[in-house]
Amino acid sequence: MAWFLPSWGALAVLRRNFLVWRKLLLPSLLGNFVDPLLYLLALGYGLGHFVGRMEGMPYITFIASGIVASSAMNTATFEGLYSAYTRMAVQNTYLSILATPLQMGDIVTGELLWCALKGAISALAIIIVASFFGAIDWHWQVLLALPVILLTGLSFGAIALAFTALSRSYDFFMYYFTLAVTPMFLFCGVFYPLHTLPAFAQNIAAVLPLTHAVLLLRPLLTGHAPTQVELHLAVLLAYALCAYVLATVLLRRRLLR
Amino acid sequence: MPSPRLELDAVAKAYGGRPVLRGLSFAVGVGECYALLGPNGAGKSTSVRCIQGLTPFDAGQIRLDGRPLTQWPAGGHGRIGVVPQSDQLDPDFTVEENLWIYGRYFRLPAAEIHRRSKELLAFLALEDFARRPIQALSGGMRRRLSVARALMHEPQLLLLDEPTTGLDPQARHLLWQRLRELQRSGVTLLLTTHYLDEAERLADRVGILDGGRIRAEDSPESLIRAQIPGEVLELRRRDGGLPDPENWHQGRVAAAERAGDTLLLFDARLDAARAHFAADPQYQLLQRPATLEDVFLRLTGRELREEEG
């Protein structure tokens, strides 16, 4: 079962992805900053003008924390789908790594660490931008948001990678975005509190990972104490672990034949 | 007797009930260059994938230095280098970065990585291209970089899956020369090829693979001597018709093969056959020494095969 578990080799895979990213640092960072800026301006100011306050805070503050969570999801998902698929199926990077002492567990772990790190970079960009709008309550609790963001990235990266292992082309990813990512973006409490949804929709949202990321990150970034911390962490962790196992098994089945 | 560097023992593999390897056995001695020669679909790439641990096989065993691969840490990858059939270089990095990144996967220290990559870039005539992106390299350079990358961790065994397929003549000769030097320095080579001249030029021993097992195995010269009596006379008709439709040659030469529009006659003395066919102006005749290609045709059948699946 050694192929299943990660070793030091995962760090070599993480490092490889980081070095590629560093080559395109400026355009990549620019995207990370401009994107959230547009959202905060359009929704926070534009829509916020009519909404006023939500859950006792200015609307821009409310959605800033939601967008931090959804951005970690989006970035990790994108990396786990498109970029990972390119490495797996187009560039044969995984096959060339499998000719070295590294095993499937190292590849998957390295990829997921990178998904989490990239998700954290984009989330951090939003926190910085939102701070200029006074939408982040800066106190020590904000630091606790970082591990939650990383865990969010791990979960979504792992789910995406499992999907990638099954995909026959880039076209499949559209389904995943339309059927999974976009609904979560719209119905998991990023733009409005969950209790405004009908009961059945609330129940569905309760089992989706983004809901739990939002419920942890919003209080941490707005100066409130999060509730049911263990439950939210457990759900995110369960998604991450199950998807890790699935992704590793599926990738092994796909590449070793 | 010391154990061979690599030993395949009755390796069998089927894909969905279709057997690809049927009890494949051969051994490659320390410092030897062994060529697996076979038509498309014979199981060459599957053999390499099995040795690499990329294809779990159904039966048999593969041993490295006398020990089953499964007992080596990381499947023996610390001692085996692989040059895959299609280049798997990292297009996001330059030539030297490709070597550095790869060295990391073997956990080589930074100083060692720099020393090795400098050495290998010089050895494979890539020094002037160290900072070039992969896209700027020709096919031959890419293949040489693939070889350099496979040598980063100083493997004792180098697997080369069709190393010169798609390369122009100059690029092939440069690569062959480097592979011979590599062998002289003590590296054991296992290569697959369907180029007979490649096997003749590089290999100490050739195994002819057909239908998933070795059909004949020896040095190129001995294989030719054992399979082909003497010289070869190639016959073709200018009108494209079947040469010698009445089978005049039967009983008059030691052996014959038909390959499409060509009739190949094998014998130590071909003067009579030559005189007979030269009398008809429709015939084009070519008399030449036997090559591995003739052995290959005799053993694996005449017709070209299309890749299956």
XYZ file of C-alpha atoms in Angstrom:
566
model
C 0.000 0.000 0.000
C 3.022 2.275 -0.161
C 1.760 3.765 -3.422
C -1.248 5.057 -1.588
C 0.393 7.201 1.041
C 2.450 10.318 0.452
C 6.140 10.688 1.273
C 8.710 13.496 0.897
C 8.173 13.137 -2.845
C 4.887 15.058 -2.606
C 6.954 18.158 -1.820
C 8.957 17.698 -5.045
C 5.670 17.661 -6.977
C 4.433 20.733 -5.092
C 7.708 22.477 -5.827
C 7.445 21.692 -9.538
C 4.003 23.286 -9.753
C 5.139 26.282 -7.728
C 8.096 26.861 -10.092
C 5.780 26.853 -13.119
C 3.473 29.345 -11.384
C 6.419 31.591 -10.541
C 7.200 31.906 -14.254
C 3.792 33.487 -14.842
C 3.679 35.305 -11.538
C 2.523 38.757 -12.635
C -0.446 37.917 -14.891
C -1.510 35.256 -12.410
C -1.430 37.604 -9.409
C -3.109 40.360 -11.393
C -6.037 38.035 -12.079
C -6.199 37.156 -8.399
C -6.582 40.829 -7.452
C -8.703 42.209 -10.287
C -11.364 39.506 -10.198
C -12.421 40.013 -6.554
C -12.156 43.763 -6.951
C -14.793 43.618 -9.696
C -17.089 41.432 -7.583
C -16.764 43.613 -4.504
C -17.422 46.793 -6.474
C -20.342 45.433 -8.493
C -22.109 43.496 -5.768
C -20.847 45.101 -2.586
C -21.412 48.677 -3.729
C -23.908 48.300 -6.568
C -26.216 45.722 -5.082
C -25.269 46.642 -1.512
C -26.753 50.094 -2.041
C -30.221 48.518 -2.232
C -29.616 45.714 0.247
C -28.224 47.870 3.014
C -27.264 45.605 5.937
C -27.407 41.845 6.119
C -27.087 39.797 9.317
C -26.153 42.980 11.137
C -23.232 43.944 8.878
C -22.804 46.089 5.743
C -23.543 43.995 2.638
C -20.022 44.418 1.284
C -18.656 42.936 4.524
C -21.143 40.088 4.274
C -20.239 39.067 0.751
C -16.476 39.717 1.094
C -16.129 36.755 3.451
C -18.356 34.633 1.212
C -16.238 35.448 -1.811
C -13.080 34.523 0.100
C -14.545 31.017 0.502
C -15.895 30.699 -3.048
C -12.627 31.955 -4.492
C -10.644 29.263 -2.649
C -13.156 26.778 -4.089
C -12.911 28.149 -7.634
C -9.146 28.379 -7.755
C -8.548 24.927 -6.263
C -11.199 23.439 -8.552
C -9.723 25.025 -11.654
C -6.256 23.757 -10.737
C -7.558 20.265 -9.981
C -9.465 20.101 -13.265
C -7.839 21.955 -16.147
C -4.235 22.227 -14.983
C -4.123 18.717 -13.546
C -5.732 17.267 -16.681
C -3.100 18.971 -18.815
C -0.344 17.437 -16.703
C -2.003 14.023 -16.633
C -3.243 13.575 -20.201
C -1.475 16.138 -22.393
C 2.036 16.593 -21.002
C 2.331 13.083 -19.503
C 3.899 14.660 -16.430
C 2.466 11.972 -14.148
C 3.878 9.147 -16.253
C 7.323 10.705 -16.242
C 7.129 11.135 -12.465
C 6.076 7.494 -12.063
C 9.400 6.478 -13.678
C 11.139 7.925 -10.596
C 10.894 6.634 -7.005
C 7.744 8.742 -6.540
C 4.388 6.962 -6.361
C 0.765 7.813 -7.003
C 0.213 9.004 -3.422
C 3.047 11.525 -3.814
C 1.603 12.872 -7.053
C -1.917 13.254 -5.662
C -0.712 14.808 -2.405
C 1.634 17.193 -4.211
C -1.170 18.253 -6.542
C -3.598 18.772 -3.656
C -1.108 20.778 -1.600
C -0.657 22.976 -4.645
C -4.446 23.325 -5.139
C -4.746 24.384 -1.491
C -1.857 26.825 -1.734
C -3.175 28.392 -4.916
C -6.634 28.654 -3.403
C -5.092 30.378 -0.394
C -3.233 32.855 -2.614
C -6.458 33.919 -4.313
C -8.341 34.050 -0.989
C -5.576 36.182 0.500
C -5.796 38.580 -2.449
C -9.482 39.091 -1.692
C -8.834 39.627 1.997
C -6.304 42.330 1.079
C -8.641 44.026 -1.412
C -11.618 43.789 0.956
C -9.538 45.357 3.726
C -9.329 48.567 1.679
C -13.137 48.679 1.713
C -13.124 48.125 5.472
C -14.863 44.803 4.865
C -12.501 42.734 7.035
C -12.450 43.010 10.802
C -8.693 42.784 11.467
C -7.950 41.072 14.752
C -6.110 37.879 15.717
C -9.037 35.660 14.703
C -8.398 36.442 11.053
C -5.259 34.295 11.286
C -7.461 31.263 11.999
C -9.056 31.778 8.592
C -5.865 30.607 6.875
C -6.006 26.922 7.902
C -9.730 26.888 7.064
C -8.963 28.311 3.596
C -6.254 25.688 3.056
C -8.620 22.900 4.109
C -11.268 24.288 1.732
C -8.724 24.204 -1.097
C -7.715 20.631 -0.211
C -11.344 19.451 -0.304
C -12.239 21.077 -3.601
C -8.891 20.196 -5.175
C -9.368 16.539 -4.238
C -12.930 16.379 -5.588
C -11.765 18.026 -8.814
C -8.809 15.642 -9.172
C -11.060 12.601 -8.757
C -13.245 14.024 -11.515
C -10.179 14.664 -13.686
C -9.103 11.028 -13.290
C -12.407 10.022 -14.926
C -12.486 12.672 -17.653
C -11.898 11.869 -21.300
C -11.500 15.497 -22.389
C -11.661 19.091 -21.178
C -15.324 19.195 -22.262
C -16.355 17.114 -19.239
C -15.353 19.936 -16.900
C -18.194 22.121 -18.124
C -20.644 19.655 -16.560
C -18.803 19.803 -13.282
C -18.879 23.593 -13.245
C -22.523 23.828 -14.298
C -23.798 21.057 -12.039
C -21.573 21.441 -8.982
C -19.486 24.595 -8.736
C -22.029 27.181 -9.933
C -24.900 25.842 -7.754
C -22.620 25.897 -4.728
C -21.518 29.422 -5.568
C -25.177 30.534 -5.681
C -26.837 28.447 -2.947
C -24.271 27.911 -0.179
C -24.555 31.226 1.626
C -22.068 33.344 -0.281
C -24.570 36.068 -1.228
C -27.339 35.680 1.378
C -27.846 33.738 4.611
C -28.967 30.131 4.227
C -32.123 30.508 6.343
C -33.744 32.550 3.550
C -33.863 29.362 1.444
C -36.814 26.919 1.626
C -36.223 24.028 4.033
C -35.437 21.371 1.408
C -32.837 23.642 -0.200
C -31.295 24.286 3.201
C -30.987 20.540 3.720
C -29.206 20.101 0.410
C -26.910 23.032 1.131
C -26.070 21.514 4.524
C -24.243 18.577 2.934
C -22.255 20.688 0.454
C -18.687 21.583 1.399
C -18.834 25.272 0.436
C -21.600 25.881 3.012
C -19.287 24.766 5.785
C -16.378 26.808 4.496
C -18.589 29.925 4.457
C -19.998 29.241 7.939
C -16.447 29.066 9.317
C -14.882 31.910 7.347
C -17.618 34.534 7.674
C -17.462 34.841 11.477
C -13.662 34.551 11.495
C -13.289 37.442 9.029
C -15.985 39.698 10.513
C -15.078 39.494 14.170
C -17.665 36.964 15.354
C -17.244 33.610 17.061
C -17.980 30.702 14.708
C -20.404 28.052 15.962
C -20.363 24.283 15.429
C -16.685 24.505 14.481
C -16.072 20.745 14.847
C -18.971 19.876 12.554
C -17.834 22.233 9.786
C -14.224 21.087 10.015
C -15.309 17.439 10.034
C -17.388 17.842 6.876
C -14.550 19.593 5.000
C -12.044 17.012 6.229
C -14.327 14.128 5.246
C -14.666 15.515 1.715
C -10.905 15.967 1.473
C -10.067 12.449 2.694
C -12.737 10.588 0.711
C -11.863 12.473 -2.470
C -8.139 11.838 -1.868
C -8.743 8.095 -1.682
C -11.006 8.213 -4.730
C -8.599 10.343 -6.776
C -5.614 8.109 -5.941
C -7.440 4.887 -6.787
C -8.931 6.299 -9.999
C -5.645 7.790 -11.187
C -3.851 4.534 -10.506
C -6.488 2.639 -12.444
C -6.190 5.083 -15.325
C -2.395 5.283 -15.561
C -1.240 1.804 -14.503
C -2.768 -0.582 -16.960
C 27.530 -17.241 -12.541
C 26.518 -13.706 -11.550
C 22.813 -12.935 -11.917
C 21.843 -10.979 -15.018
C 21.060 -7.293 -14.596
C 17.501 -7.851 -15.814
C 15.579 -11.065 -16.146
C 12.038 -11.630 -17.368
C 10.669 -15.020 -16.443
C 7.507 -16.221 -18.221
C 5.801 -12.820 -18.003
C 2.198 -12.918 -19.174
C -0.242 -10.071 -19.679
C -3.675 -9.932 -21.276
C -5.852 -6.906 -21.965
C -9.523 -7.789 -21.682
C -8.888 -11.437 -22.536
C -6.568 -10.597 -25.438
C -3.071 -11.870 -24.585
C -0.261 -9.416 -25.343
C 2.620 -11.157 -23.563
C 2.488 -14.964 -23.501
C 5.249 -16.142 -21.222
C 7.922 -13.679 -22.242
C 11.371 -14.705 -20.996
C 14.741 -13.154 -21.645
C 17.742 -11.938 -19.705
C 20.063 -8.968 -20.165
C 23.578 -9.368 -18.778
C 25.471 -6.673 -16.912
C 26.832 -4.131 -19.416
C 25.050 -5.750 -22.318
C 22.920 -4.058 -24.979
C 19.847 -6.125 -25.760
C 17.358 -5.195 -28.441
C 13.751 -6.344 -28.430
C 12.793 -6.401 -32.066
C 9.246 -6.900 -33.178
C 6.469 -5.765 -35.455
C 3.831 -3.326 -34.239
C 1.618 -4.953 -31.631
C 4.206 -7.618 -30.749
C 4.287 -6.459 -27.128
C 7.443 -4.312 -27.109
C 5.995 -1.328 -25.275
C 4.018 -3.556 -22.916
C 7.265 -5.303 -21.930
C 8.899 -1.969 -21.155
C 5.853 -0.837 -19.176
C 5.950 -4.081 -17.160
C 9.631 -3.583 -16.313
C 8.852 0.012 -15.337
C 6.045 -1.120 -13.060
C 3.477 0.807 -15.108
C 1.663 -2.334 -16.191
C 0.727 -4.913 -13.570
C 1.265 -8.310 -15.253
C -0.813 -11.441 -14.743
C 1.899 -14.081 -14.293
C 5.659 -14.532 -14.229
C 8.369 -12.507 -12.591
C 10.792 -9.707 -13.399
C 14.098 -9.647 -11.549
C 16.661 -6.867 -11.281
C 20.105 -8.131 -10.206
C 18.502 -11.394 -9.143
C 15.865 -9.812 -6.904
C 12.203 -9.483 -7.887
C 11.321 -5.897 -8.796
C 8.592 -5.863 -6.158
C 11.259 -6.339 -3.471
C 13.260 -3.299 -4.580
C 12.464 0.030 -2.950
C 10.193 1.997 -5.330
C 10.152 -0.904 -7.787
C 13.859 -0.498 -8.570
C 13.350 2.990 -9.993
C 16.493 4.187 -8.252
C 18.506 1.936 -10.592
C 16.465 2.078 -13.774
C 16.315 4.984 -16.211
C 13.520 5.231 -18.777
C 13.461 6.928 -22.167
C 9.799 6.709 -23.172
C 8.569 6.313 -26.715
C 6.857 9.713 -26.797
C 8.773 12.524 -25.140
C 7.431 13.375 -21.708
C 9.523 16.486 -21.179
C 8.073 19.321 -19.144
C 7.133 22.058 -21.654
C 6.870 24.676 -18.901
C 10.593 24.535 -18.239
C 13.874 25.118 -20.050
C 16.284 22.332 -20.959
C 18.361 22.582 -17.783
C 15.320 23.136 -15.574
C 13.907 19.865 -16.887
C 16.993 18.108 -15.558
C 16.923 19.947 -12.220
C 13.242 19.213 -11.587
C 13.741 15.570 -12.493
C 16.786 15.228 -10.249
C 14.619 16.406 -7.358
C 12.282 13.476 -7.835
C 15.246 11.220 -7.062
C 16.065 13.306 -4.014
C 19.518 14.177 -5.328
C 21.282 16.977 -3.431
C 21.406 20.348 -5.237
C 25.181 20.200 -5.838
C 24.855 16.734 -7.342
C 22.005 17.893 -9.586
C 24.125 20.735 -10.949
C 27.150 18.531 -11.525
C 25.124 15.818 -13.268
C 23.097 18.184 -15.450
C 26.271 19.975 -16.640
C 27.915 16.639 -17.445
C 24.889 15.261 -19.236
C 24.224 18.401 -21.273
C 27.818 18.184 -22.515
C 27.614 14.422 -23.140
C 24.456 14.770 -25.220
C 25.619 17.893 -27.091
C 22.965 20.142 -25.559
C 25.206 22.665 -23.737
C 24.345 25.511 -26.090
C 20.649 24.943 -25.525
C 20.643 24.785 -21.721
C 18.430 27.865 -21.326
C 16.179 27.249 -24.308
C 12.535 26.345 -23.848
C 11.567 22.813 -24.865
C 9.486 24.134 -27.756
C 12.640 25.482 -29.414
C 14.244 22.020 -29.638
C 14.257 19.721 -32.667
C 13.006 16.155 -32.370
C 16.547 14.834 -32.055
C 17.427 17.293 -29.287
C 14.280 16.422 -27.376
C 15.122 12.758 -27.547
C 18.666 13.462 -26.349
C 17.249 15.526 -23.481
C 14.969 12.591 -22.625
C 18.079 10.402 -22.456
C 19.879 12.976 -20.287
C 16.916 13.139 -17.942
C 16.770 9.353 -17.659
C 20.470 9.355 -16.688
C 20.263 11.993 -13.932
C 20.341 9.416 -11.132
C 23.098 7.326 -12.773
C 20.983 4.244 -13.399
C 22.630 0.886 -14.067
C 19.912 -0.100 -16.511
C 18.534 2.171 -19.213
C 15.254 1.279 -20.932
C 14.756 2.858 -24.354
C 11.391 2.404 -26.056
C 11.885 2.998 -29.797
C 14.547 5.645 -29.160
C 15.049 6.840 -32.734
C 11.531 6.559 -34.173
C 10.781 9.714 -36.131
C 14.345 11.088 -36.099
C 16.311 12.083 -39.193
C 19.488 10.147 -40.118
C 21.946 12.600 -38.530
C 19.995 12.680 -35.290
C 19.847 8.866 -35.214
C 23.595 8.509 -35.733
C 24.390 11.022 -32.992
C 22.104 9.197 -30.571
C 23.526 5.768 -31.489
C 27.050 7.031 -30.900
C 26.083 8.283 -27.439
C 24.343 5.040 -26.583
C 27.464 3.060 -27.551
C 29.563 5.342 -25.330
C 27.102 4.819 -22.536
C 27.400 1.070 -22.915
C 31.204 1.301 -22.859
C 30.942 3.181 -19.560
C 29.141 0.158 -18.100
C 25.439 1.001 -18.411
C 23.201 -1.916 -19.398
C 20.847 -1.066 -22.253
C 17.520 -2.584 -23.181
C 15.981 -1.087 -26.280
C 12.909 -1.848 -28.297
C 12.901 -1.074 -31.973
C 11.356 -2.026 -35.240
C 14.370 -0.667 -37.100
C 16.514 -3.616 -37.980
C 19.567 -1.509 -38.760
C 19.315 -0.011 -35.281
C 19.361 -3.439 -33.663
C 22.246 -4.535 -35.906
C 24.305 -1.479 -35.041
C 23.732 -1.311 -31.305
C 22.798 -4.646 -29.864
C 25.070 -7.410 -28.584
C 22.033 -9.645 -28.681
C 18.664 -9.365 -30.345
C 15.447 -11.008 -29.233
C 12.826 -11.255 -31.938
C 9.463 -10.687 -30.276
C 6.324 -11.863 -31.972
C 2.943 -12.678 -30.521
C 4.139 -11.877 -27.004
C 7.121 -14.198 -26.778
C 10.701 -14.434 -28.007
C 10.876 -16.336 -31.276
C 14.646 -16.274 -31.700
C 17.499 -14.782 -29.759
C 21.197 -14.370 -30.511
C 23.781 -11.901 -31.738
C 22.704 -10.224 -35.005
C 25.397 -12.112 -37.010
C 24.512 -15.506 -35.554
C 20.809 -14.928 -36.091
C 21.439 -14.133 -39.735
C 23.749 -17.121 -40.167
C 21.309 -19.493 -38.505
C 18.204 -18.329 -40.347
C 19.485 -17.340 -43.768
C 21.644 -19.676 -45.837
C 24.052 -17.425 -47.707
C 22.897 -14.497 -49.776
C 19.599 -12.955 -50.792
C 18.168 -12.404 -54.260
C 15.242 -9.957 -54.424
C 12.901 -10.269 -57.382
C 10.306 -7.739 -58.507
C 8.399 -7.363 -61.755
C 8.326 -4.037 -63.568
C 4.630 -4.501 -64.377
C 3.873 -4.996 -60.668
C 2.789 -8.590 -61.226
C 3.553 -11.533 -58.991
C 7.158 -12.672 -59.494
C 7.612 -16.311 -60.463
C 3.933 -17.310 -60.481
C 4.784 -20.888 -61.497
C 7.067 -21.291 -58.465
C 10.053 -22.242 -60.609
C 12.245 -21.512 -57.575
C 10.766 -24.314 -55.471
C 13.332 -27.048 -54.954
C 16.003 -24.928 -56.661
C 16.934 -22.611 -53.753
C 17.400 -23.329 -50.046
C 14.568 -21.020 -48.909
C 12.203 -18.361 -50.186
C 9.758 -15.794 -48.843
C 7.117 -13.726 -50.547
C 6.711 -10.168 -49.204
C 4.003 -8.358 -51.171
C 5.224 -7.789 -54.721
C 8.702 -9.080 -53.863
C 10.059 -12.613 -53.910
C 13.115 -13.228 -51.740
C 15.319 -16.201 -52.552
C 17.897 -17.388 -50.029
C 20.850 -19.636 -50.874
C 24.623 -19.852 -50.769
C 24.643 -20.113 -54.576
C 22.139 -18.014 -56.456
C 23.808 -17.990 -59.895
C 21.313 -20.355 -61.545
C 18.263 -18.460 -60.250
C 19.838 -15.196 -61.289
C 20.486 -16.399 -64.786
C 16.963 -17.809 -65.074
C 15.169 -14.591 -64.099
C 17.615 -12.188 -65.763
C 16.537 -13.698 -69.099
C 13.112 -12.049 -68.672
C 13.375 -8.233 -69.037
C 10.281 -7.814 -66.829
C 12.335 -8.816 -63.757
C 14.273 -6.418 -61.515
C 16.949 -8.280 -59.596
C 18.902 -7.291 -56.489
C 21.466 -9.618 -54.975
C 22.738 -8.624 -51.519
C 24.077 -10.057 -48.258
C 21.438 -11.164 -45.762
C 20.406 -8.703 -43.044
C 18.453 -8.894 -39.850
C 15.470 -7.720 -41.867
C 15.421 -11.025 -43.722
C 15.550 -12.915 -40.427
C 12.726 -10.763 -39.150
C 10.603 -11.415 -42.225
C 11.261 -15.141 -42.112
C 10.351 -15.384 -38.427
C 7.447 -12.993 -38.063
C 5.693 -13.406 -41.393
C 5.692 -11.360 -44.502
C 2.957 -8.787 -44.270
C 3.212 -5.440 -42.600
C 1.055 -5.226 -39.537
C -1.131 -2.370 -38.520
C -1.046 -1.356 -34.900
C -3.906 -3.000 -33.059
C -6.182 -1.198 -30.607
